[in-house]
């Protein structure tokens, strides 16, 4: 077994195992991964439960040293880890290396945060009394992650969890055990005490609910799809468990008549199709005012048709495969739904290439309206639709007419419209003349409406989720 579970400081095999398949070439088995059952999960939670109190009392220096070690090693090995990522998930090699580097930067950021933990000392409203407000660890945190950012998302949950003194049980997505194992392997040599970090690879629907119901797990941080997230929120509510959810998107990108055409085409090409469109922040609704509409659609269609689709590990490839057969079938199904609804489809076809993988051409669907299914539901593939609107006011109203609220973008040279959009777009992140996807790691990440629930991830704001607050009163 290549990718084992890591429980209580030791590597654990399981009786069942899963083949990790390269989506660029299905004859390539990346490795054989453990498939945990309830017993393995129980051991991991028990290990975390016993290790949590001592780690919660560790010094900032101990935490800094561990996180700095992990971040430094990931950065030093970003090419190798990026290659593993691209091989198991299918994003191109430069994207894989970029994501690995991002994971390293995140650990480095939270290493710094260990030394910056603050509290407040206030005067009481009562004479002679002092008030202290301090933060303390939450306890054992269950982390449940998706397949599309297999190293960065675990990193942006593990790093703050450890930085603020918590113990962790990570359950990564079944499709990407390699990256989760690689992080665990680095953590196993970082000096972190046994049991503080545990990796349990297994089926989400089997072990996920058990993790949420276990009273020793005090909080759950989840990233994934809306239906899974809703179920987790309900179960956490019933168990009075702290919960943070990052879910789907149907992110709008508004292109106004006064936009720089090249900037708009680049932003939409990147936002819609890079990482094979498999980003929660992908630009999937392109909302374009009528003066620039035809020019914009023509230029974007040409750029999309020229994207080189191929094996993620090959030099020069700009778009890798879809992650698996099921996701590919879903993407193609949405393209056909859009065509039946009256959309004009360019691309969006399954491709047979030299290596046998899950390839499709990028799909650009014009002449759509915002009430079509293609504009209401998340596809999670290289599929973008275009909605023609009269003016800025209609564009803003269409952009906000969605149950999601993760990222929202506008391409314009008008300061007035850009400022108004930043203030009125119903989204947790707003981009002006930039793709809806692609964010910094030192600032909060997250959405509004149906995209997110609970406090923000990343940057100093992560402390809200990974700590609890204590207010102490003293009469000296
Ligand atoms: P998913 O919901 O199928 O799975 C996510 C994780 O939940 C996996 O680890 C899975 O095993 C686990 N899981 C499945 N059923 C469970 C259950 N009943 N209880 C507990 N855990 C369970 O999502 P996915 O297909 O892996 O990822 C794609 C989705 O993730 C998309 O909707 C995308 O928008 C979203 N996503 C969101 C963000 C964000 O930050 N907002 C980032 C990346 C991806």
Coordinates of C-alpha atoms and ligand atoms in Angstrom, one line a residue:
X1 CA 0.0 0.0 0.0
X2 CA 1.6 3.3 -1.1
X3 CA -0.6 5.8 0.8
X4 CA -1.4 4.7 4.3
X5 CA -3.4 6.3 7.0
X6 CA -1.4 8.2 9.7
X7 CA -2.9 7.7 13.2
X8 CA -1.3 8.5 16.6
X9 CA 2.1 9.0 15.0
X10 CA 2.2 5.7 13.1
X11 CA 1.4 4.5 9.6
X12 CA -1.6 2.2 9.3
X13 CA -2.6 -0.1 6.5
X14 CA -6.3 -1.0 5.9
X15 CA -7.7 -4.3 4.7
X16 CA -9.5 -2.5 1.8
X17 CA -7.6 -0.4 -0.6
X18 CA -8.3 2.0 -3.6
X19 CA -6.4 2.5 -6.8
X20 CA -5.5 6.2 -7.4
X21 CA -5.8 6.7 -11.1
X22 CA -4.2 9.4 -13.3
X23 CA -7.0 11.2 -15.1
X24 CA -4.6 12.1 -18.0
X25 CA -3.8 8.4 -18.6
X26 CA -6.0 5.8 -17.0
X27 CA -3.4 3.1 -17.5
X28 CA -1.2 4.9 -14.9
X29 CA -1.9 4.0 -11.3
X30 CA -0.5 6.7 -9.2
X31 CA -0.6 4.5 -6.1
X32 CA -2.7 2.3 -3.9
X33 CA -4.4 4.1 -1.1
X34 CA -5.9 3.0 2.3
X35 CA -9.6 2.9 2.7
X36 CA -10.5 3.4 6.3
X37 CA -13.5 2.1 8.2
X38 CA -15.2 3.2 11.4
X39 CA -12.5 1.5 13.5
X40 CA -9.6 3.4 11.9
X41 CA -11.6 6.7 12.4
X42 CA -12.2 5.8 16.0
X43 CA -8.5 5.3 16.6
X44 CA -7.6 8.6 14.9
X45 CA -10.2 10.5 17.0
X46 CA -8.9 8.9 20.1
X47 CA -5.3 9.8 19.3
X48 CA -6.3 13.4 18.6
X49 CA -8.4 13.6 21.8
X50 CA -5.5 12.4 24.0
X51 CA -2.9 14.6 22.2
X52 CA -5.0 17.8 22.1
X53 CA -4.5 19.1 25.7
X54 CA -0.7 19.1 25.7
X55 CA -0.5 20.6 22.2
X56 CA -3.0 23.3 23.3
X57 CA -0.5 24.3 26.0
X58 CA 2.6 24.2 23.7
X59 CA 4.5 27.4 23.3
X60 CA 4.3 29.7 20.2
X61 CA 8.0 28.7 19.5
X62 CA 7.1 25.0 19.4
X63 CA 4.2 25.7 17.0
X64 CA 6.3 28.1 14.9
X65 CA 9.1 25.5 14.5
X66 CA 6.7 22.8 13.4
X67 CA 4.8 24.9 10.9
X68 CA 7.9 26.5 9.5
X69 CA 9.5 23.1 9.0
X70 CA 6.4 21.9 7.0
X71 CA 6.2 25.1 5.0
X72 CA 9.9 25.1 4.2
X73 CA 9.9 21.5 3.0
X74 CA 6.8 21.9 0.9
X75 CA 8.4 24.9 -0.8
X76 CA 11.7 23.1 -1.3
X77 CA 9.9 20.2 -2.9
X78 CA 7.3 22.1 -4.8
X79 CA 8.2 20.7 -8.3
X80 CA 8.0 17.1 -7.0
X81 CA 4.8 17.6 -5.0
X82 CA 3.3 19.7 -7.9
X83 CA 4.0 16.7 -10.3
X84 CA 2.2 14.3 -7.9
X85 CA -0.7 16.7 -7.7
X86 CA -1.0 17.1 -11.5
X87 CA -0.7 13.3 -11.9
X88 CA -3.5 12.5 -9.5
X89 CA -5.9 15.5 -10.1
X90 CA -5.1 16.5 -13.6
X91 CA -4.4 20.2 -13.4
X92 CA -1.4 21.2 -15.6
X93 CA 2.1 20.9 -14.2
X94 CA 2.6 24.7 -13.7
X95 CA -0.8 24.9 -12.0
X96 CA 0.2 21.9 -9.8
X97 CA 3.6 23.4 -8.9
X98 CA 1.9 26.7 -8.2
X99 CA -0.6 25.1 -5.8
X100 CA 2.1 23.2 -4.0
X101 CA 4.0 26.4 -3.5
X102 CA 0.9 28.0 -2.2
X103 CA 0.5 25.3 0.4
X104 CA 4.1 26.0 1.6
X105 CA 3.4 29.7 1.8
X106 CA 0.2 29.0 3.9
X107 CA 2.2 27.0 6.4
X108 CA 4.8 29.8 6.5
X109 CA 2.1 32.4 7.1
X110 CA 0.6 30.5 10.0
X111 CA 4.0 29.9 11.4
X112 CA 4.2 33.7 11.7
X113 CA 0.7 33.9 13.2
X114 CA 1.8 31.6 16.1
X115 CA 4.0 34.5 17.3
X116 CA 1.3 37.1 16.8
X117 CA -1.5 35.7 18.9
X118 CA -3.2 38.5 20.8
X119 CA -5.7 39.1 23.5
X120 CA -7.3 42.2 25.1
X121 CA -7.0 43.7 28.5
X122 CA -9.8 46.2 29.3
X123 CA -11.0 48.2 32.2
X124 CA -14.2 46.9 33.7
X125 CA -17.3 49.0 34.0
X126 CA -17.0 48.1 37.7
X127 CA -14.4 49.9 39.8
X128 CA -11.2 48.1 40.4
X129 CA -12.0 45.1 38.2
X130 CA -9.8 44.0 35.3
X131 CA -11.1 42.2 32.2
X132 CA -9.0 39.9 30.0
X133 CA -10.3 38.5 26.7
X134 CA -8.1 35.6 25.5
X135 CA -8.3 33.0 22.8
X136 CA -7.9 29.2 23.5
X137 CA -7.9 26.2 21.2
X138 CA -11.2 24.6 20.2
X139 CA -9.9 21.0 20.7
X140 CA -10.1 18.3 18.1
X141 CA -11.0 19.5 14.6
X142 CA -12.3 17.3 11.8
X143 CA -11.2 18.5 8.4
X144 CA -13.1 17.3 5.4
X145 CA -11.7 18.4 2.0
X146 CA -12.5 18.1 -1.7
X147 CA -10.4 16.8 -4.6
X148 CA -9.9 20.0 -6.7
X149 CA -7.2 21.7 -4.6
X150 CA -5.7 18.5 -3.0
X151 CA -2.8 20.2 -1.3
X152 CA -3.8 23.9 -0.8
X153 CA -7.2 23.2 0.9
X154 CA -5.8 20.7 3.4
X155 CA -2.9 23.2 4.0
X156 CA -5.3 26.1 4.7
X157 CA -7.2 24.1 7.2
X158 CA -4.3 22.1 8.9
X159 CA -2.0 25.1 9.3
X160 CA -4.3 27.4 11.3
X161 CA -5.7 24.4 13.3
X162 CA -2.2 23.6 14.5
X163 CA -1.1 27.2 14.8
X164 CA -3.9 27.9 17.3
X165 CA -3.2 24.7 19.3
X166 CA -5.8 22.2 18.1
X167 CA -5.5 18.5 17.2
X168 CA -6.6 17.4 13.7
X169 CA -8.2 14.5 12.0
X170 CA -8.0 15.1 8.2
X171 CA -10.4 13.2 5.8
X172 CA -9.4 14.1 2.3
X173 CA -11.4 13.4 -0.9
X174 CA -11.1 9.8 -2.1
X175 CA -9.8 10.8 -5.6
X176 CA -6.6 12.5 -4.2
X177 CA -5.0 10.4 -1.5
X178 CA -1.5 11.1 -2.8
X179 CA -1.3 14.8 -1.8
X180 CA -2.9 14.2 1.6
X181 CA -0.4 11.4 2.3
X182 CA 2.5 13.6 1.1
X183 CA 1.5 16.3 3.6
X184 CA 1.1 13.7 6.4
X185 CA 4.6 12.3 5.6
X186 CA 6.2 15.8 5.9
X187 CA 4.2 16.4 9.2
X188 CA 5.4 13.0 10.5
X189 CA 9.0 14.4 10.5
X190 CA 8.2 17.9 11.7
X191 CA 8.5 17.4 15.4
X192 CA 4.8 17.6 15.9
X193 CA 3.9 15.3 18.9
X194 CA 2.2 12.0 18.0
X195 CA -1.6 12.1 17.7
X196 CA -1.9 15.9 17.1
X197 CA -2.3 15.3 13.4
X198 CA -4.0 12.2 11.9
X199 CA -4.9 11.3 8.4
X200 CA -7.8 9.0 7.7
X201 CA -8.5 8.2 4.0
X202 CA -11.9 6.6 3.4
X203 CA -15.3 7.1 1.9
X204 CA -16.9 10.4 2.9
X205 CA -20.5 9.0 3.1
X206 CA -19.3 6.2 5.4
X207 CA -16.8 7.8 7.8
X208 CA -17.8 11.5 7.4
X209 CA -21.1 11.2 9.4
X210 CA -19.3 9.2 12.1
X211 CA -16.7 11.9 12.5
X212 CA -19.4 14.5 12.9
X213 CA -21.4 12.5 15.4
X214 CA -18.4 11.7 17.6
X215 CA -18.5 13.9 20.7
X216 CA -14.7 14.0 21.0
X217 CA -14.6 16.1 17.7
X218 CA -15.4 19.6 18.7
X219 CA -15.5 21.3 15.3
X220 CA -15.8 20.5 11.6
X221 CA -14.3 22.5 8.8
X222 CA -15.6 21.3 5.4
X223 CA -15.0 22.3 1.8
X224 CA -17.0 20.6 -0.9
X225 CA -20.4 20.5 -2.6
X226 CA -23.6 22.2 -1.4
X227 CA -25.6 19.0 -0.8
X228 CA -22.8 17.5 1.3
X229 CA -22.3 20.8 3.1
X230 CA -26.0 21.2 4.0
X231 CA -26.1 17.6 5.5
X232 CA -23.0 18.4 7.5
X233 CA -24.4 21.7 8.8
X234 CA -27.6 19.9 9.9
X235 CA -25.7 17.1 11.7
X236 CA -23.3 19.6 13.4
X237 CA -26.3 21.7 14.5
X238 CA -27.9 18.6 16.0
X239 CA -24.6 17.8 17.8
X240 CA -24.0 21.4 18.8
X241 CA -20.7 21.4 17.0
X242 CA -18.9 24.4 15.6
X243 CA -18.9 24.3 11.8
X244 CA -17.4 26.1 8.9
X245 CA -18.5 25.3 5.3
X246 CA -17.0 26.4 2.0
X247 CA -19.2 25.2 -0.9
X248 CA -20.1 25.8 -4.5
X249 CA -20.3 28.8 -6.8
X250 CA -22.0 30.1 -10.0
X251 CA -19.6 33.1 -10.2
X252 CA -20.5 36.0 -12.5
X253 CA -18.0 38.0 -14.5
X254 CA -19.5 41.2 -15.8
X255 CA -17.9 42.7 -19.0
X256 CA -19.0 46.3 -19.7
X257 CA -18.8 48.1 -23.0
X258 CA -15.8 50.2 -21.7
X259 CA -13.7 47.2 -20.7
X260 CA -10.3 46.7 -22.2
X261 CA -11.1 43.7 -24.6
X262 CA -7.8 41.9 -24.1
X263 CA -8.0 42.2 -20.3
X264 CA -11.6 40.9 -20.3
X265 CA -10.8 38.0 -22.6
X266 CA -7.7 37.0 -20.6
X267 CA -9.7 37.2 -17.3
X268 CA -12.5 35.1 -18.6
X269 CA -10.3 32.5 -20.3
X270 CA -8.4 32.1 -17.1
X271 CA -11.4 32.3 -14.8
X272 CA -13.6 29.9 -16.8
X273 CA -11.1 27.3 -18.2
X274 CA -7.9 27.2 -16.2
X275 CA -7.6 24.2 -13.8
X276 CA -10.2 22.7 -16.2
X277 CA -12.9 25.0 -14.7
X278 CA -12.8 22.8 -11.6
X279 CA -12.6 25.8 -9.2
X280 CA -15.3 26.9 -6.8
X281 CA -14.4 30.4 -7.9
X282 CA -14.5 29.7 -11.7
X283 CA -16.2 32.3 -13.8
X284 CA -19.2 30.3 -15.1
X285 CA -21.6 33.2 -16.0
X286 CA -20.2 35.8 -18.3
X287 CA -22.6 38.8 -18.2
X288 CA -21.8 41.1 -21.2
X289 CA -23.3 44.4 -22.2
X290 CA -24.5 44.6 -25.8
X291 CA -22.0 47.1 -27.2
X292 CA -19.1 44.8 -26.6
X293 CA -21.0 41.4 -26.7
X294 CA -20.2 40.2 -30.2
X295 CA -16.6 41.3 -30.3
X296 CA -16.1 39.7 -26.8
X297 CA -17.7 36.4 -27.6
X298 CA -15.8 36.2 -30.9
X299 CA -12.5 36.8 -29.2
X300 CA -13.1 34.5 -26.3
X301 CA -14.4 31.7 -28.5
X302 CA -11.2 31.9 -30.6
X303 CA -9.0 32.0 -27.5
X304 CA -10.8 29.0 -26.0
X305 CA -10.6 27.0 -29.2
X306 CA -6.8 27.6 -29.3
X307 CA -6.3 26.3 -25.7
X308 CA -4.1 23.3 -25.8
X309 CA -5.9 20.5 -24.0
X310 CA -3.8 17.4 -23.1
X311 CA -1.9 15.3 -20.6
X312 CA -1.4 17.5 -17.5
X313 CA 2.3 16.5 -17.3
X314 CA 3.1 17.5 -20.9
X315 CA 4.9 20.8 -21.5
X316 CA 2.8 23.4 -23.2
X317 CA -0.6 21.9 -22.2
X318 CA -2.9 24.7 -21.0
X319 CA -5.9 22.6 -19.9
X320 CA -5.6 19.2 -18.4
X321 CA -8.3 16.5 -18.2
X322 CA -11.5 16.4 -16.1
X323 CA -10.9 14.6 -12.8
X324 CA -12.8 11.4 -13.5
X325 CA -15.4 9.8 -15.7
X326 CA -18.3 10.7 -13.5
X327 CA -17.4 14.4 -13.5
X328 CA -16.8 14.3 -17.3
X329 CA -20.2 12.8 -17.8
X330 CA -21.8 15.6 -15.7
X331 CA -20.0 18.3 -17.6
X332 CA -21.1 16.9 -21.0
X333 CA -24.6 16.5 -19.7
X334 CA -24.8 20.2 -18.8
X335 CA -23.5 21.2 -22.2
X336 CA -26.3 19.2 -23.8
X337 CA -28.9 20.6 -21.3
X338 CA -27.8 24.1 -22.3
X339 CA -28.1 23.3 -26.0
X340 CA -31.6 22.0 -25.5
X341 CA -32.5 25.2 -23.6
X342 CA -31.5 27.2 -26.7
X343 CA -27.8 28.0 -25.9
X344 CA -25.4 28.2 -28.8
X345 CA -22.6 25.8 -28.0
X346 CA -18.9 26.1 -29.1
X347 CA -16.6 23.3 -28.1
X348 CA -17.8 21.1 -25.1
X349 CA -16.9 17.8 -26.8
X350 CA -15.2 14.7 -25.5
X351 CA -11.7 14.4 -26.9
X352 CA -9.7 11.3 -27.7
X353 CA -6.1 12.0 -27.3
X354 CA -2.9 9.9 -27.5
X355 CA -3.2 9.0 -23.8
X356 CA -6.5 7.6 -22.6
X357 CA -7.9 10.1 -20.2
X358 CA -11.0 12.2 -19.3
X359 CA -10.6 15.0 -21.9
X360 CA -13.1 17.5 -23.2
X361 CA -12.7 20.8 -25.1
X362 CA -13.6 24.0 -23.3
X363 CA -17.3 24.8 -23.8
X364 CA -18.5 28.4 -24.4
X365 CA -22.3 28.7 -24.5
X366 CA -23.7 32.0 -25.8
X367 CA -27.2 33.3 -26.2
X368 CA -28.3 32.1 -22.7
X369 CA -30.5 33.7 -20.1
X370 CA -30.1 33.7 -16.4
X371 CA -33.1 31.5 -15.7
X372 CA -31.7 28.5 -17.7
X373 CA -30.4 25.5 -15.7
X374 CA -26.9 26.1 -17.1
X375 CA -26.9 29.5 -15.2
X376 CA -28.5 28.3 -12.0
X377 CA -26.5 25.1 -11.2
X378 CA -22.8 24.6 -10.6
X379 CA -21.3 22.4 -13.4
X380 CA -17.7 22.3 -12.0
X381 CA -16.0 21.8 -15.4
X382 CA -14.6 23.8 -18.3
X383 CA -18.1 25.2 -19.2
X384 CA -19.0 28.9 -19.3
X385 CA -22.1 30.6 -20.6
X386 CA -22.7 34.1 -21.9
X387 CA -25.7 36.3 -20.9
X388 CA -26.3 39.4 -22.9
X389 CA -27.5 42.5 -21.0
X390 CA -28.4 46.1 -21.8
X391 CA -26.3 48.0 -19.3
X392 CA -24.5 48.1 -16.0
X393 CA -27.7 48.1 -13.9
X394 CA -29.0 45.0 -15.5
X395 CA -25.6 43.3 -15.3
X396 CA -25.4 43.9 -11.6
X397 CA -28.9 42.6 -11.1
X398 CA -28.2 39.4 -13.1
X399 CA -24.9 38.9 -11.3
X400 CA -26.6 38.9 -8.0
X401 CA -29.6 36.8 -9.1
X402 CA -28.1 33.5 -7.9
X403 CA -28.3 31.4 -4.7
X404 CA -24.5 31.4 -4.6
X405 CA -22.2 34.3 -3.5
X406 CA -18.6 33.2 -3.6
X407 CA -16.7 35.4 -6.1
X408 CA -17.9 38.1 -8.4
X409 CA -16.0 40.0 -11.1
X410 CA -16.2 43.0 -13.4
X411 CA -14.1 44.2 -16.3
X412 CA -14.5 47.9 -16.8
X413 CA -12.4 51.1 -17.0
X414 CA -15.0 53.1 -15.2
X415 CA -14.1 53.9 -11.6
X416 CA -17.7 54.7 -10.9
X417 CA -19.0 51.3 -12.0
X418 CA -16.1 49.4 -10.4
X419 CA -16.7 51.1 -7.0
X420 CA -20.4 50.6 -7.2
X421 CA -19.9 46.9 -8.1
X422 CA -17.5 46.3 -5.2
X423 CA -20.0 47.7 -2.8
X424 CA -23.1 46.0 -4.2
X425 CA -22.0 42.6 -5.6
X426 CA -23.4 39.9 -3.3
X427 CA -20.3 37.9 -2.9
X428 CA -17.5 37.3 -0.3
X429 CA -14.8 38.2 -2.9
X430 CA -15.0 40.8 -5.6
X431 CA -12.5 41.2 -8.5
X432 CA -12.0 44.2 -10.8
X433 CA -10.3 43.5 -14.1
X434 CA -9.0 40.2 -12.6
X435 CA -10.3 36.6 -13.0
X436 CA -12.9 35.5 -10.4
X437 CA -10.5 32.7 -9.4
X438 CA -7.0 33.3 -8.0
X439 CA -6.6 34.8 -4.5
X440 CA -4.0 35.8 -2.0
X441 CA -3.2 33.6 1.0
X442 CA -2.9 36.3 3.7
X443 CA -6.5 37.6 3.5
X444 CA -9.9 36.0 4.2
X445 CA -11.4 33.6 1.7
X446 CA -15.1 32.8 1.5
X447 CA -18.5 33.7 0.3
X448 CA -22.0 34.7 1.2
X449 CA -25.5 33.2 0.6
X450 CA -25.4 29.5 -0.4
X451 CA -21.6 29.4 -0.9
X452 CA -20.4 29.6 2.6
X453 CA -21.4 29.2 6.2
X454 CA -19.6 30.2 9.4
X455 CA -16.5 32.3 9.8
X456 CA -13.9 32.9 7.1
X457 CA -10.9 30.8 6.2
X458 CA -7.4 32.0 5.7
X459 CA -5.4 35.1 6.8
X460 CA -5.7 36.3 10.4
X461 CA -9.5 35.8 10.2
X462 CA -9.0 32.1 10.4
X463 CA -8.5 32.6 14.2
X464 CA -12.3 33.0 14.5
X465 CA -12.9 29.4 13.7
X466 CA -9.9 27.7 15.2
X467 CA -10.1 29.4 18.6
X468 CA -12.7 30.0 21.3
X469 CA -12.8 33.2 23.3
X470 CA -12.6 33.4 27.1
X471 CA -13.5 36.5 29.1
X472 CA -12.0 36.6 32.6
X473 CA -12.8 39.2 35.4
X474 CA -10.3 39.8 38.2
X475 CA -10.6 41.9 41.3
X476 CA -6.9 42.2 42.4
Ligands
LIG1 P1 -18.1 16.6 -2.1 O1 -19.1 17.3 -1.4 O2 -18.5 15.4 -2.9 O3 -16.9 16.0 -1.2 C1 -16.2 16.8 -0.3 C2 -15.7 16.0 0.8 O4 -16.8 15.6 1.6 C3 -14.9 14.7 0.4 O5 -13.9 14.5 1.3 C4 -16.0 13.6 0.6 O6 -15.4 12.4 0.8 C5 -16.7 14.2 1.8 N1 -18.1 13.6 2.0 C6 -18.9 13.1 1.1 N2 -20.1 12.8 1.7 C7 -20.0 13.1 3.0 C8 -20.8 13.0 4.2 N3 -22.1 12.5 4.0 N4 -20.4 13.4 5.4 C9 -19.2 13.9 5.5 N5 -18.3 14.1 4.5 C10 -18.7 13.6 3.2 O7 -17.3 17.6 -3.1 P2 -16.1 17.3 -4.2 O8 -16.8 16.7 -5.4 O9 -15.0 16.6 -3.5 O10 -15.7 18.8 -4.5 C11 -16.3 19.6 -5.4 C12 -17.1 20.7 -4.7 O11 -16.3 21.4 -3.8 C13 -17.7 21.7 -5.7 O12 -19.0 22.0 -5.3 C14 -16.9 23.0 -5.4 O13 -17.5 24.2 -5.7 C15 -16.6 22.8 -3.9 N6 -15.4 23.6 -3.5 C16 -15.6 24.7 -2.8 C17 -14.5 25.5 -2.4 C18 -14.7 26.7 -1.6 O14 -13.8 27.1 -0.9 N7 -15.9 27.3 -1.6 C19 -13.2 25.1 -2.8 C20 -13.1 24.0 -3.6 C21 -14.2 23.2 -3.9

